[in-house]
Amino acid sequence: MNSGGSSSPSSSDSDINDTCSELSWERERRQYRQSHRNRRFSATSVCTNPEEDVYVMVLQNRQGLSEDLKSIFTLKDICDVTFLVGEDRKPIKGVRAIIASRSKVLYELISAHEKSPRHSKYSKRSLLMKTLSRLSCTGVRHRTVDSWRELTIPMTSFDPESFQRLMNYIHSGTLTVDSRTVIGLLNAAYTFGFPEMRQACWDFALGCTARADNLQDMFESIAIYKSHKMTVSLMKMLKNYVEGCPALNSYTALIEEILSNDSNSTSNDI
């Protein structure tokens, strides 16, 4: 029995204190690892809330996902639709499932081409070849079978560079806009139903007025988009600005042509 009415901590109390200390240290170490991970991957967010009834963690790495999806254009075996873009019909590939899930307009366009008689004939032939290949009745390679399944869609109303950037945005969520492509991307955003992209491109186009060289680049890329709705709307906005800027007087006639054709022309967005 201890004198003075005081008692030393029991082994049980000591074990509890040691356990609490270990938990505290482990919690600090985990928080450090999470903060270190967040610094290393700035686009990765880790959220925990120990106060909730169910203690959960939500991990998001959108930047990593975006980078992974960008590489899809280098994996030709995965891409199953080819757009022939511009007057030169440059092939730009994509994945039907991703494109269709991101844009209702493109989904309907893809569906319409899938149902076309020409593609239906190839699809039936593909099914036959695939069946024969599975039964080892022919030496046809799987890549040949896949080639019959690939869908080709003409897209002559857009320039290749702008359409390639649109595909990058659809597949990865990342978009790079400059003064040469903003008109094409603005019209693509309107045509294919990307309101957040349309607003961003609209604001960027207005921002191009701060520098004459950017505005000139923008006007030089406008030829293919003269009859597109967003081009007309933008020209209405820029008309007074261009008329008041002597360095841009050469583009006044182009603006007048676009606006004069607006009243008696049909939109040629696709």
PDB file of C-alpha atoms in Angstrom:
ATOM      1  CA  MET A   1       0.000   0.000   0.000  1.00  0.00           C
ATOM      2  CA  ASN A   2       1.348   3.440  -0.938  1.00  0.00           C
ATOM      3  CA  SER A   3       1.727   6.094   1.751  1.00  0.00           C
ATOM      4  CA  GLY A   4       0.198   9.582   1.584  1.00  0.00           C
ATOM      5  CA  GLY A   5      -2.926   8.361  -0.189  1.00  0.00           C
ATOM      6  CA  SER A   6      -1.282   8.596  -3.631  1.00  0.00           C
ATOM      7  CA  SER A   7      -0.959   5.689  -5.984  1.00  0.00           C
ATOM      8  CA  SER A   8       1.367   5.128  -8.883  1.00  0.00           C
ATOM      9  CA  PRO A   9      -0.134   4.626 -12.361  1.00  0.00           C
ATOM     10  CA  SER A  10      -1.151   1.077 -13.004  1.00  0.00           C
ATOM     11  CA  SER A  11       0.235  -0.922 -15.900  1.00  0.00           C
ATOM     12  CA  SER A  12      -3.191  -0.647 -17.522  1.00  0.00           C
ATOM     13  CA  ASP A  13      -3.095   3.168 -17.384  1.00  0.00           C
ATOM     14  CA  SER A  14       0.434   3.121 -18.765  1.00  0.00           C
ATOM     15  CA  ASP A  15      -0.622   0.916 -21.662  1.00  0.00           C
ATOM     16  CA  ILE A  16      -3.504   3.255 -22.447  1.00  0.00           C
ATOM     17  CA  ASN A  17      -1.194   6.279 -22.399  1.00  0.00           C
ATOM     18  CA  ASP A  18       1.282   4.487 -24.652  1.00  0.00           C
ATOM     19  CA  THR A  19      -1.499   3.515 -27.020  1.00  0.00           C
ATOM     20  CA  CYS A  20      -2.837   7.098 -27.152  1.00  0.00           C
ATOM     21  CA  SER A  21       0.662   8.370 -27.783  1.00  0.00           C
ATOM     22  CA  GLU A  22       1.143   5.901 -30.621  1.00  0.00           C
ATOM     23  CA  LEU A  23      -2.215   6.836 -32.143  1.00  0.00           C
ATOM     24  CA  SER A  24      -1.364  10.519 -31.896  1.00  0.00           C
ATOM     25  CA  TRP A  25       1.999   9.923 -33.551  1.00  0.00           C
ATOM     26  CA  GLU A  26       0.447   7.770 -36.264  1.00  0.00           C
ATOM     27  CA  ARG A  27      -2.211  10.437 -36.900  1.00  0.00           C
ATOM     28  CA  GLU A  28       0.470  13.129 -37.237  1.00  0.00           C
ATOM     29  CA  ARG A  29       2.478  10.909 -39.567  1.00  0.00           C
ATOM     30  CA  ARG A  30      -0.603  10.249 -41.707  1.00  0.00           C
ATOM     31  CA  GLN A  31      -1.380  13.976 -41.878  1.00  0.00           C
ATOM     32  CA  TYR A  32       2.214  14.624 -42.916  1.00  0.00           C
ATOM     33  CA  ARG A  33       2.019  12.017 -45.652  1.00  0.00           C
ATOM     34  CA  GLN A  34      -1.238  13.515 -46.916  1.00  0.00           C
ATOM     35  CA  SER A  35       0.147  17.053 -46.921  1.00  0.00           C
ATOM     36  CA  HIS A  36       3.306  15.811 -48.645  1.00  0.00           C
ATOM     37  CA  ARG A  37       1.192  14.026 -51.241  1.00  0.00           C
ATOM     38  CA  ASN A  38      -0.855  17.173 -51.809  1.00  0.00           C
ATOM     39  CA  ARG A  39       2.292  19.217 -52.328  1.00  0.00           C
ATOM     40  CA  ARG A  40       3.691  16.651 -54.713  1.00  0.00           C
ATOM     41  CA  PHE A  41       0.483  16.385 -56.726  1.00  0.00           C
ATOM     42  CA  SER A  42      -1.062  19.829 -56.592  1.00  0.00           C
ATOM     43  CA  ALA A  43      -4.213  18.639 -58.357  1.00  0.00           C
ATOM     44  CA  THR A  44      -4.743  15.765 -55.917  1.00  0.00           C
ATOM     45  CA  SER A  45      -7.093  16.454 -53.023  1.00  0.00           C
ATOM     46  CA  VAL A  46      -7.634  14.250 -49.985  1.00  0.00           C
ATOM     47  CA  CYS A  47     -10.646  14.990 -47.795  1.00  0.00           C
ATOM     48  CA  THR A  48     -11.330  13.370 -44.445  1.00  0.00           C
ATOM     49  CA  ASN A  49     -13.869  14.238 -41.787  1.00  0.00           C
ATOM     50  CA  PRO A  50     -13.485  12.267 -38.552  1.00  0.00           C
ATOM     51  CA  GLU A  51     -16.520  14.048 -37.070  1.00  0.00           C
ATOM     52  CA  GLU A  52     -18.911  12.279 -39.420  1.00  0.00           C
ATOM     53  CA  ASP A  53     -20.774   9.168 -38.310  1.00  0.00           C
ATOM     54  CA  VAL A  54     -18.933   7.194 -40.975  1.00  0.00           C
ATOM     55  CA  TYR A  55     -15.237   8.060 -41.235  1.00  0.00           C
ATOM     56  CA  VAL A  56     -14.371   8.100 -44.932  1.00  0.00           C
ATOM     57  CA  MET A  57     -11.725   9.504 -47.242  1.00  0.00           C
ATOM     58  CA  VAL A  58     -12.318  10.887 -50.737  1.00  0.00           C
ATOM     59  CA  LEU A  59      -9.275  10.902 -53.027  1.00  0.00           C
ATOM     60  CA  GLN A  60      -9.367  12.989 -56.207  1.00  0.00           C
ATOM     61  CA  ASN A  61      -6.591  13.201 -58.775  1.00  0.00           C
ATOM     62  CA  ARG A  62      -8.151  15.012 -61.688  1.00  0.00           C
ATOM     63  CA  GLN A  63      -4.828  16.137 -63.116  1.00  0.00           C
ATOM     64  CA  GLY A  64      -3.577  12.561 -63.193  1.00  0.00           C
ATOM     65  CA  LEU A  65      -6.782  11.412 -64.870  1.00  0.00           C
ATOM     66  CA  SER A  66      -6.508  14.202 -67.423  1.00  0.00           C
ATOM     67  CA  GLU A  67      -2.914  13.297 -68.268  1.00  0.00           C
ATOM     68  CA  ASP A  68      -3.780   9.613 -68.622  1.00  0.00           C
ATOM     69  CA  LEU A  69      -6.701  10.353 -70.929  1.00  0.00           C
ATOM     70  CA  LYS A  70      -4.559  12.617 -73.115  1.00  0.00           C
ATOM     71  CA  SER A  71      -2.471   9.609 -74.079  1.00  0.00           C
ATOM     72  CA  ILE A  72      -5.511   7.907 -75.572  1.00  0.00           C
ATOM     73  CA  PHE A  73      -4.779   9.540 -78.937  1.00  0.00           C
ATOM     74  CA  THR A  74      -1.513   7.594 -79.156  1.00  0.00           C
ATOM     75  CA  LEU A  75      -3.317   4.272 -78.637  1.00  0.00           C
ATOM     76  CA  LYS A  76      -4.738   3.714 -82.099  1.00  0.00           C
ATOM     77  CA  ASP A  77      -6.188   0.326 -81.176  1.00  0.00           C
ATOM     78  CA  ILE A  78      -8.491   2.019 -78.662  1.00  0.00           C
ATOM     79  CA  CYS A  79      -9.747   4.781 -80.988  1.00  0.00           C
ATOM     80  CA  ASP A  80     -12.781   3.617 -82.957  1.00  0.00           C
ATOM     81  CA  VAL A  81     -13.978   6.736 -84.764  1.00  0.00           C
ATOM     82  CA  THR A  82     -12.149   8.948 -87.252  1.00  0.00           C
ATOM     83  CA  PHE A  83     -13.260  12.444 -88.217  1.00  0.00           C
ATOM     84  CA  LEU A  84     -12.042  13.698 -91.604  1.00  0.00           C
ATOM     85  CA  VAL A  85     -11.638  17.380 -90.812  1.00  0.00           C
ATOM     86  CA  GLY A  86     -11.383  20.410 -93.069  1.00  0.00           C
ATOM     87  CA  GLU A  87     -10.904  20.697 -96.799  1.00  0.00           C
ATOM     88  CA  ASP A  88      -7.870  18.402 -96.664  1.00  0.00           C
ATOM     89  CA  ARG A  89      -9.883  15.810 -94.708  1.00  0.00           C
ATOM     90  CA  LYS A  90      -7.234  15.385 -92.032  1.00  0.00           C
ATOM     91  CA  PRO A  91      -7.972  12.272 -89.924  1.00  0.00           C
ATOM     92  CA  ILE A  92      -8.536  12.970 -86.214  1.00  0.00           C
ATOM     93  CA  LYS A  93      -9.315   9.960 -84.052  1.00  0.00           C
ATOM     94  CA  GLY A  94     -11.296   9.497 -80.877  1.00  0.00           C
ATOM     95  CA  VAL A  95     -13.180   7.033 -78.700  1.00  0.00           C
ATOM     96  CA  ARG A  96     -16.876   6.812 -79.485  1.00  0.00           C
ATOM     97  CA  ALA A  97     -17.988   6.043 -75.926  1.00  0.00           C
ATOM     98  CA  ILE A  98     -16.169   9.060 -74.463  1.00  0.00           C
ATOM     99  CA  ILE A  99     -17.295  11.438 -77.208  1.00  0.00           C
ATOM    100  CA  ALA A 100     -20.920  10.291 -77.027  1.00  0.00           C
ATOM    101  CA  SER A 101     -21.010  10.644 -73.244  1.00  0.00           C
ATOM    102  CA  ARG A 102     -19.730  14.227 -73.411  1.00  0.00           C
ATOM    103  CA  SER A 103     -21.864  15.654 -76.227  1.00  0.00           C
ATOM    104  CA  LYS A 104     -25.445  14.815 -77.153  1.00  0.00           C
ATOM    105  CA  VAL A 105     -24.942  16.365 -80.595  1.00  0.00           C
ATOM    106  CA  LEU A 106     -21.902  14.222 -81.332  1.00  0.00           C
ATOM    107  CA  TYR A 107     -23.703  11.184 -79.919  1.00  0.00           C
ATOM    108  CA  GLU A 108     -26.554  11.696 -82.389  1.00  0.00           C
ATOM    109  CA  LEU A 109     -24.067  12.324 -85.218  1.00  0.00           C
ATOM    110  CA  ILE A 110     -22.193   9.108 -84.429  1.00  0.00           C
ATOM    111  CA  SER A 111     -25.449   7.150 -84.127  1.00  0.00           C
ATOM    112  CA  ALA A 112     -26.650   8.438 -87.494  1.00  0.00           C
ATOM    113  CA  HIS A 113     -23.454   7.306 -89.215  1.00  0.00           C
ATOM    114  CA  GLU A 114     -23.535   3.943 -87.437  1.00  0.00           C
ATOM    115  CA  LYS A 115     -27.005   3.356 -88.864  1.00  0.00           C
ATOM    116  CA  SER A 116     -26.026   4.341 -92.398  1.00  0.00           C
ATOM    117  CA  PRO A 117     -26.288   1.506 -94.982  1.00  0.00           C
ATOM    118  CA  ARG A 118     -22.559   1.596 -95.741  1.00  0.00           C
ATOM    119  CA  HIS A 119     -21.499   1.153 -92.123  1.00  0.00           C
ATOM    120  CA  SER A 120     -24.195  -1.482 -91.493  1.00  0.00           C
ATOM    121  CA  LYS A 121     -22.748  -3.562 -94.330  1.00  0.00           C
ATOM    122  CA  TYR A 122     -19.275  -3.343 -92.798  1.00  0.00           C
ATOM    123  CA  SER A 123     -20.636  -4.166 -89.343  1.00  0.00           C
ATOM    124  CA  LYS A 124     -22.293  -7.356 -90.620  1.00  0.00           C
ATOM    125  CA  ARG A 125     -19.107  -8.372 -92.391  1.00  0.00           C
ATOM    126  CA  SER A 126     -17.155  -7.610 -89.232  1.00  0.00           C
ATOM    127  CA  LEU A 127     -19.431  -9.899 -87.211  1.00  0.00           C
ATOM    128  CA  LEU A 128     -18.924 -12.742 -89.698  1.00  0.00           C
ATOM    129  CA  MET A 129     -15.140 -12.325 -89.730  1.00  0.00           C
ATOM    130  CA  LYS A 130     -15.048 -12.100 -85.949  1.00  0.00           C
ATOM    131  CA  THR A 131     -17.052 -15.336 -85.641  1.00  0.00           C
ATOM    132  CA  LEU A 132     -14.839 -17.164 -88.129  1.00  0.00           C
ATOM    133  CA  SER A 133     -11.730 -15.936 -86.366  1.00  0.00           C
ATOM    134  CA  ARG A 134     -13.034 -17.158 -82.994  1.00  0.00           C
ATOM    135  CA  LEU A 135     -13.704 -20.602 -84.508  1.00  0.00           C
ATOM    136  CA  SER A 136     -10.188 -20.644 -85.999  1.00  0.00           C
ATOM    137  CA  CYS A 137     -11.647 -21.099 -89.461  1.00  0.00           C
ATOM    138  CA  THR A 138      -9.578 -18.274 -90.923  1.00  0.00           C
ATOM    139  CA  GLY A 139      -6.239 -16.666 -90.354  1.00  0.00           C
ATOM    140  CA  VAL A 140      -7.622 -13.135 -90.380  1.00  0.00           C
ATOM    141  CA  ARG A 141      -5.957 -11.029 -87.691  1.00  0.00           C
ATOM    142  CA  HIS A 142      -8.023  -9.275 -85.008  1.00  0.00           C
ATOM    143  CA  ARG A 143      -6.722  -5.908 -86.162  1.00  0.00           C
ATOM    144  CA  THR A 144      -8.333  -6.512 -89.558  1.00  0.00           C
ATOM    145  CA  VAL A 145     -11.636  -7.215 -87.847  1.00  0.00           C
ATOM    146  CA  ASP A 146     -11.303  -4.005 -85.849  1.00  0.00           C
ATOM    147  CA  SER A 147     -10.632  -2.028 -89.004  1.00  0.00           C
ATOM    148  CA  TRP A 148     -14.097  -2.933 -90.289  1.00  0.00           C
ATOM    149  CA  ARG A 149     -15.651  -1.607 -87.111  1.00  0.00           C
ATOM    150  CA  GLU A 150     -13.992   1.804 -87.247  1.00  0.00           C
ATOM    151  CA  LEU A 151     -16.385   4.628 -88.076  1.00  0.00           C
ATOM    152  CA  THR A 152     -15.433   7.507 -90.384  1.00  0.00           C
ATOM    153  CA  ILE A 153     -17.288  10.831 -90.252  1.00  0.00           C
ATOM    154  CA  PRO A 154     -16.620  13.868 -92.499  1.00  0.00           C
ATOM    155  CA  MET A 155     -16.271  17.149 -90.593  1.00  0.00           C
ATOM    156  CA  THR A 156     -15.594  19.823 -93.190  1.00  0.00           C
ATOM    157  CA  SER A 157     -17.030  22.801 -91.291  1.00  0.00           C
ATOM    158  CA  PHE A 158     -14.092  23.058 -88.869  1.00  0.00           C
ATOM    159  CA  ASP A 159     -10.354  23.460 -89.248  1.00  0.00           C
ATOM    160  CA  PRO A 160      -8.162  20.522 -88.138  1.00  0.00           C
ATOM    161  CA  GLU A 161      -6.255  22.343 -85.391  1.00  0.00           C
ATOM    162  CA  SER A 162      -9.381  23.621 -83.636  1.00  0.00           C
ATOM    163  CA  PHE A 163     -11.132  20.265 -83.944  1.00  0.00           C
ATOM    164  CA  GLN A 164      -8.098  18.424 -82.560  1.00  0.00           C
ATOM    165  CA  ARG A 165      -8.154  20.708 -79.524  1.00  0.00           C
ATOM    166  CA  LEU A 166     -11.867  20.046 -79.129  1.00  0.00           C
ATOM    167  CA  MET A 167     -11.148  16.300 -79.091  1.00  0.00           C
ATOM    168  CA  ASN A 168      -8.449  16.864 -76.468  1.00  0.00           C
ATOM    169  CA  TYR A 169     -10.988  18.719 -74.342  1.00  0.00           C
ATOM    170  CA  ILE A 170     -13.650  16.058 -74.777  1.00  0.00           C
ATOM    171  CA  HIS A 171     -11.305  13.229 -73.822  1.00  0.00           C
ATOM    172  CA  SER A 172      -9.225  14.894 -71.075  1.00  0.00           C
ATOM    173  CA  GLY A 173     -11.096  18.018 -69.930  1.00  0.00           C
ATOM    174  CA  THR A 174      -8.123  20.243 -70.813  1.00  0.00           C
ATOM    175  CA  LEU A 175      -8.293  22.942 -73.481  1.00  0.00           C
ATOM    176  CA  THR A 176      -5.629  25.268 -74.860  1.00  0.00           C
ATOM    177  CA  VAL A 177      -6.963  28.352 -76.665  1.00  0.00           C
ATOM    178  CA  ASP A 178      -5.030  30.983 -78.594  1.00  0.00           C
ATOM    179  CA  SER A 179      -5.919  33.773 -80.986  1.00  0.00           C
ATOM    180  CA  ARG A 180      -5.633  31.472 -84.026  1.00  0.00           C
ATOM    181  CA  THR A 181      -8.046  28.836 -82.737  1.00  0.00           C
ATOM    182  CA  VAL A 182     -10.493  30.787 -80.575  1.00  0.00           C
ATOM    183  CA  ILE A 183     -13.023  31.335 -83.398  1.00  0.00           C
ATOM    184  CA  GLY A 184     -13.070  27.653 -84.310  1.00  0.00           C
ATOM    185  CA  LEU A 185     -13.316  26.558 -80.682  1.00  0.00           C
ATOM    186  CA  LEU A 186     -16.034  29.112 -79.928  1.00  0.00           C
ATOM    187  CA  ASN A 187     -18.179  27.765 -82.747  1.00  0.00           C
ATOM    188  CA  ALA A 188     -17.370  24.156 -81.868  1.00  0.00           C
ATOM    189  CA  ALA A 189     -18.443  24.765 -78.273  1.00  0.00           C
ATOM    190  CA  TYR A 190     -21.766  26.205 -79.455  1.00  0.00           C
ATOM    191  CA  THR A 191     -22.333  23.520 -82.091  1.00  0.00           C
ATOM    192  CA  PHE A 192     -21.584  20.526 -79.891  1.00  0.00           C
ATOM    193  CA  GLY A 193     -23.080  21.807 -76.648  1.00  0.00           C
ATOM    194  CA  PHE A 194     -20.283  22.860 -74.280  1.00  0.00           C
ATOM    195  CA  PRO A 195     -21.617  26.034 -72.589  1.00  0.00           C
ATOM    196  CA  GLU A 196     -18.687  26.463 -70.181  1.00  0.00           C
ATOM    197  CA  MET A 197     -16.227  26.191 -73.066  1.00  0.00           C
ATOM    198  CA  ARG A 198     -18.283  28.613 -75.165  1.00  0.00           C
ATOM    199  CA  GLN A 199     -18.281  31.242 -72.406  1.00  0.00           C
ATOM    200  CA  ALA A 200     -14.544  30.847 -71.828  1.00  0.00           C
ATOM    201  CA  CYS A 201     -13.798  31.197 -75.558  1.00  0.00           C
ATOM    202  CA  TRP A 202     -16.131  34.199 -75.841  1.00  0.00           C
ATOM    203  CA  ASP A 203     -14.333  35.972 -73.006  1.00  0.00           C
ATOM    204  CA  PHE A 204     -10.963  35.079 -74.513  1.00  0.00           C
ATOM    205  CA  ALA A 205     -12.017  36.416 -77.929  1.00  0.00           C
ATOM    206  CA  LEU A 206     -13.015  39.735 -76.368  1.00  0.00           C
ATOM    207  CA  GLY A 207      -9.698  39.752 -74.543  1.00  0.00           C
ATOM    208  CA  CYS A 208      -7.897  39.498 -77.880  1.00  0.00           C
ATOM    209  CA  THR A 209      -8.973  43.082 -78.605  1.00  0.00           C
ATOM    210  CA  ALA A 210      -6.339  44.298 -76.127  1.00  0.00           C
ATOM    211  CA  ARG A 211      -3.594  43.571 -78.667  1.00  0.00           C
ATOM    212  CA  ALA A 212      -3.767  44.294 -82.377  1.00  0.00           C
ATOM    213  CA  ASP A 213      -1.655  41.254 -83.318  1.00  0.00           C
ATOM    214  CA  ASN A 214      -4.002  38.881 -81.480  1.00  0.00           C
ATOM    215  CA  LEU A 215      -7.009  40.470 -83.135  1.00  0.00           C
ATOM    216  CA  GLN A 216      -5.365  40.122 -86.546  1.00  0.00           C
ATOM    217  CA  ASP A 217      -4.676  36.424 -85.920  1.00  0.00           C
ATOM    218  CA  MET A 218      -8.295  35.968 -84.952  1.00  0.00           C
ATOM    219  CA  PHE A 219      -9.617  37.649 -88.102  1.00  0.00           C
ATOM    220  CA  GLU A 220      -7.235  35.693 -90.332  1.00  0.00           C
ATOM    221  CA  SER A 221      -8.688  32.420 -89.026  1.00  0.00           C
ATOM    222  CA  ILE A 222     -12.283  33.453 -89.562  1.00  0.00           C
ATOM    223  CA  ALA A 223     -12.750  32.553 -93.246  1.00  0.00           C
ATOM    224  CA  ILE A 224     -14.113  29.022 -92.707  1.00  0.00           C
ATOM    225  CA  TYR A 225     -16.498  30.237 -89.993  1.00  0.00           C
ATOM    226  CA  LYS A 226     -18.183  33.163 -91.763  1.00  0.00           C
ATOM    227  CA  SER A 227     -21.643  31.574 -91.649  1.00  0.00           C
ATOM    228  CA  HIS A 228     -21.396  30.136 -88.118  1.00  0.00           C
ATOM    229  CA  LYS A 229     -23.709  31.685 -85.547  1.00  0.00           C
ATOM    230  CA  MET A 230     -21.111  32.554 -82.916  1.00  0.00           C
ATOM    231  CA  THR A 231     -18.935  34.253 -85.527  1.00  0.00           C
ATOM    232  CA  VAL A 232     -21.830  36.521 -86.468  1.00  0.00           C
ATOM    233  CA  SER A 233     -22.567  37.310 -82.818  1.00  0.00           C
ATOM    234  CA  LEU A 234     -18.917  38.129 -82.165  1.00  0.00           C
ATOM    235  CA  MET A 235     -18.669  40.355 -85.240  1.00  0.00           C
ATOM    236  CA  LYS A 236     -21.686  42.344 -84.056  1.00  0.00           C
ATOM    237  CA  MET A 237     -19.873  42.881 -80.778  1.00  0.00           C
ATOM    238  CA  LEU A 238     -16.559  43.868 -82.410  1.00  0.00           C
ATOM    239  CA  LYS A 239     -17.875  46.027 -85.250  1.00  0.00           C
ATOM    240  CA  ASN A 240     -17.706  49.366 -83.443  1.00  0.00           C
ATOM    241  CA  TYR A 241     -14.335  48.536 -81.909  1.00  0.00           C
ATOM    242  CA  VAL A 242     -12.760  47.698 -85.277  1.00  0.00           C
ATOM    243  CA  GLU A 243     -14.189  50.810 -86.916  1.00  0.00           C
ATOM    244  CA  GLY A 244     -12.547  52.922 -84.221  1.00  0.00           C
ATOM    245  CA  CYS A 245      -9.136  51.282 -84.622  1.00  0.00           C
ATOM    246  CA  PRO A 246      -7.241  52.508 -87.732  1.00  0.00           C
ATOM    247  CA  ALA A 247      -4.863  49.528 -87.666  1.00  0.00           C
ATOM    248  CA  LEU A 248      -7.821  47.186 -88.198  1.00  0.00           C
ATOM    249  CA  ASN A 249      -9.648  49.104 -90.929  1.00  0.00           C
ATOM    250  CA  SER A 250      -8.751  46.378 -93.426  1.00  0.00           C
ATOM    251  CA  TYR A 251     -11.114  44.001 -91.600  1.00  0.00           C
ATOM    252  CA  THR A 252     -14.137  46.302 -91.785  1.00  0.00           C
ATOM    253  CA  ALA A 253     -15.169  44.893 -95.163  1.00  0.00           C
ATOM    254  CA  LEU A 254     -14.959  41.333 -93.812  1.00  0.00           C
ATOM    255  CA  ILE A 255     -17.211  42.202 -90.879  1.00  0.00           C
ATOM    256  CA  GLU A 256     -19.723  43.897 -93.180  1.00  0.00           C
ATOM    257  CA  GLU A 257     -19.727  40.818 -95.434  1.00  0.00           C
ATOM    258  CA  ILE A 258     -20.398  38.482 -92.510  1.00  0.00           C
ATOM    259  CA  LEU A 259     -23.185  40.641 -91.113  1.00  0.00           C
ATOM    260  CA  SER A 260     -24.808  41.241 -94.499  1.00  0.00           C
ATOM    261  CA  ASN A 261     -24.897  37.513 -95.249  1.00  0.00           C
ATOM    262  CA  ASP A 262     -26.388  36.740 -91.843  1.00  0.00           C
ATOM    263  CA  SER A 263     -29.924  37.795 -92.746  1.00  0.00           C
ATOM    264  CA  ASN A 264     -30.217  35.528 -95.805  1.00  0.00           C
ATOM    265  CA  SER A 265     -27.995  32.573 -94.976  1.00  0.00           C
ATOM    266  CA  THR A 266     -28.486  29.315 -93.092  1.00  0.00           C
ATOM    267  CA  SER A 267     -26.104  28.386 -90.311  1.00  0.00           C
ATOM    268  CA  ASN A 268     -23.440  25.924 -91.440  1.00  0.00           C
ATOM    269  CA  ASP A 269     -22.216  24.795 -88.044  1.00  0.00           C
ATOM    270  CA  ILE A 270     -21.848  21.136 -89.042  1.00  0.00           C
TER     271      ILE A 270
END
